[in-house]
XYZ file of C-alpha atoms in Angstrom:
239
model
C 57.490 112.677 97.464
C 55.955 112.389 93.997
C 56.803 109.550 91.644
C 58.930 111.800 89.409
C 61.174 112.688 92.336
C 61.913 109.005 92.945
C 63.865 108.823 89.688
C 66.705 110.896 91.145
C 67.760 108.502 93.952
C 67.029 105.511 91.694
C 69.260 106.911 88.942
C 72.039 107.760 91.401
C 71.880 104.267 92.868
C 71.615 102.396 89.570
C 75.105 103.230 88.268
C 77.176 102.046 91.273
C 74.868 99.054 91.656
C 75.424 98.149 88.005
C 79.193 98.478 88.423
C 79.146 96.147 91.439
C 76.987 93.595 89.623
C 78.933 93.646 86.341
C 82.497 93.832 87.641
C 82.230 91.969 90.956
C 79.149 89.829 91.458
C 78.770 88.534 87.886
C 82.378 87.252 87.479
C 82.289 85.726 90.954
C 78.987 83.926 90.391
C 80.096 82.822 86.916
C 83.344 81.385 88.233
C 81.567 79.582 91.060
C 79.045 78.174 88.588
C 81.815 76.845 86.325
C 83.502 75.145 89.253
C 80.183 73.612 90.264
C 79.556 72.342 86.741
C 82.899 70.546 86.727
C 81.927 68.780 89.931
C 84.613 70.452 92.040
C 83.705 71.048 95.656
C 84.302 74.593 96.861
C 85.902 74.121 100.257
C 88.329 76.149 102.306
C 89.739 76.025 105.818
C 87.589 78.235 108.052
C 90.591 79.029 110.241
C 92.415 80.503 107.250
C 89.405 82.653 106.396
C 89.055 83.793 110.009
C 92.731 84.756 110.308
C 92.820 86.703 107.041
C 89.439 88.359 107.658
C 90.461 89.370 111.192
C 93.732 90.927 110.023
C 91.888 92.726 107.222
C 89.288 94.132 109.607
C 91.530 95.264 112.425
C 94.228 96.834 110.227
C 91.502 98.723 108.342
C 89.967 99.925 111.613
C 93.372 100.974 112.978
C 94.256 102.729 109.719
C 90.950 104.597 109.775
C 91.375 105.737 113.385
C 94.955 106.912 112.798
C 93.971 108.721 109.609
C 91.255 110.605 111.492
C 93.677 111.566 114.265
C 96.260 112.816 111.776
C 93.824 114.425 109.343
C 91.449 116.404 111.563
C 94.071 118.972 112.640
C 95.078 120.011 109.091
C 91.402 119.872 108.096
C 90.639 122.451 110.785
C 93.657 124.619 109.955
C 92.973 124.694 106.211
C 89.251 125.266 106.709
C 89.457 128.019 109.315
C 92.546 129.950 108.222
C 93.272 131.603 104.902
C 96.900 132.388 104.182
C 99.303 132.647 101.288
C 100.147 129.213 99.898
C 97.034 127.579 101.330
C 95.939 126.200 97.957
C 99.400 124.724 97.406
C 99.233 122.954 100.760
C 95.792 121.556 99.922
C 97.210 120.304 96.640
C 100.212 118.701 98.333
C 97.942 116.962 100.828
C 95.884 115.565 97.946
C 98.847 114.326 95.867
C 99.511 111.122 97.889
C 95.958 109.955 97.227
C 96.702 109.981 93.489
C 100.004 108.101 93.615
C 100.284 104.399 92.635
C 100.299 102.183 95.706
C 103.324 100.228 94.498
C 105.395 103.399 94.154
C 104.486 104.610 97.644
C 105.118 101.206 99.204
C 108.526 101.046 97.524
C 109.303 104.550 98.804
C 108.401 103.539 102.364
C 110.645 100.502 102.053
C 113.507 102.745 100.952
C 113.018 105.541 103.500
C 112.027 103.723 106.681
C 114.653 102.205 109.003
C 115.407 98.567 108.327
C 113.449 97.477 111.405
C 110.296 99.217 110.143
C 110.465 98.512 106.416
C 107.865 95.791 106.690
C 105.125 94.852 109.086
C 102.024 96.416 110.564
C 103.716 99.738 111.403
C 104.774 100.296 107.806
C 101.335 99.279 106.519
C 99.516 101.681 108.852
C 101.908 104.531 108.049
C 101.410 104.039 104.312
C 97.630 103.910 104.697
C 97.613 107.150 106.680
C 99.861 108.774 104.061
C 97.452 107.753 101.313
C 94.126 108.566 102.934
C 94.727 111.696 105.006
C 93.531 113.693 101.979
C 90.079 112.110 102.335
C 89.716 113.428 105.886
C 91.121 116.844 104.999
C 88.795 117.235 102.029
C 85.547 115.901 103.495
C 85.850 117.144 107.073
C 87.506 120.391 106.000
C 84.625 121.246 103.673
C 82.124 120.747 106.495
C 84.299 122.646 108.972
C 84.512 125.603 106.605
C 80.703 125.716 106.413
C 80.301 126.141 110.199
C 79.656 129.832 111.025
C 82.494 131.278 113.070
C 80.051 132.976 115.426
C 78.461 129.662 116.438
C 81.261 128.450 118.763
C 81.849 132.049 119.822
C 78.237 132.310 120.958
C 78.592 129.085 122.927
C 81.696 130.411 124.684
C 79.876 133.657 125.459
C 77.163 131.617 127.186
C 79.810 130.013 129.398
C 80.610 126.807 127.523
C 84.101 125.465 128.026
C 86.212 124.448 124.973
C 85.469 120.765 125.547
C 81.738 121.513 125.715
C 81.918 123.590 122.535
C 83.636 120.697 120.772
C 81.233 118.071 122.092
C 77.876 119.882 121.862
C 78.418 122.389 119.035
C 81.095 121.257 116.602
C 80.901 117.457 116.695
C 77.143 117.245 115.928
C 77.742 119.336 112.806
C 80.924 117.510 111.802
C 79.587 114.008 112.522
C 78.215 113.328 108.989
C 81.525 114.281 107.358
C 83.509 112.265 109.918
C 81.335 109.221 109.289
C 81.642 109.658 105.527
C 85.429 110.078 105.661
C 85.777 107.106 108.021
C 83.702 104.911 105.717
C 85.709 105.849 102.631
C 89.053 105.336 104.372
C 87.895 102.023 105.834
C 86.822 100.763 102.417
C 90.129 101.771 100.838
C 92.222 100.155 103.568
C 89.991 97.094 103.785
C 90.637 96.393 100.094
C 94.313 97.383 100.246
C 96.495 95.302 97.944
C 99.722 96.982 96.805
C 100.696 98.333 100.227
C 100.048 95.082 102.076
C 101.567 92.999 99.284
C 104.911 94.834 99.487
C 105.047 95.874 103.146
C 103.294 92.939 104.792
C 105.227 90.141 106.463
C 104.305 86.447 106.224
C 100.940 85.984 107.900
C 99.978 89.635 107.311
C 97.678 89.530 104.300
C 94.382 91.208 103.577
C 91.599 89.382 101.796
C 92.600 91.168 98.591
C 96.185 89.917 98.825
C 95.142 86.403 99.812
C 92.696 86.161 96.908
C 95.412 87.096 94.411
C 97.925 84.781 96.051
C 95.605 81.768 95.964
C 94.473 82.383 92.410
C 97.844 83.192 90.789
C 100.526 81.478 92.894
C 98.817 78.410 94.352
C 96.207 77.791 91.674
C 93.566 77.514 94.398
C 90.708 79.073 92.453
C 88.096 77.547 94.742
C 89.632 79.171 97.813
C 89.881 82.483 95.943
C 86.170 82.282 95.110
C 85.244 81.705 98.753
C 87.429 84.574 99.952
C 85.969 86.853 97.259
C 82.464 86.046 98.473
C 83.511 86.750 102.075
C 85.029 90.068 101.031
C 81.902 91.127 99.142
C 79.679 90.253 102.101
C 81.854 92.178 104.554
C 82.017 95.191 102.240
C 78.251 95.121 101.782
C 77.854 95.108 105.554
C 80.187 98.083 105.956
C 78.452 100.096 103.238
C 75.037 99.240 104.705
């Protein structure tokens, strides 16, 4: 690769890197520096961090898995079949992704039975409702690009449906599945509005806990530590 070609990946990487530095890392480092200058010790209970981080991780993982399960079937149907009203259905699937989280969370609280209006079940359902469009769009686009004669040729050679799925379709779909899973995980990992309204006491993501400590309890030092933990975990996921 010549030196001129290196400018393309560098330019594509520079913008998101600059956004992360300016809007996330810089304010966090500046706030930590101000606290250090005032002589305040930045301490926080490790058990609190562990509990919040664990809930954030496992609810994001569960939300991602459920979104994949729910989204792959419509992704296949919309990619492989062309029928009247298909574009409207694609649009309807995409609409939830554009709605404000507070509005959707309030709607779930109003529509779900009283026993399910709050808690992990409501949180997971809302996350699936929001993010199924990501799976449909990303995986559907890749599914539509697979030649129809490819699985047919495998079946002609004696491959069973499970073998066609495992050895023909999944290797082609794997990049889009990984991409969709990563995007959904990042969205649910940083979920705020849904967890803030639908979560019960003790069910808070890092995003919710950071806001709660900073605005309700005045614990800016704890919010700084949790923000650093969140950035490190997100960097690990993206890496």
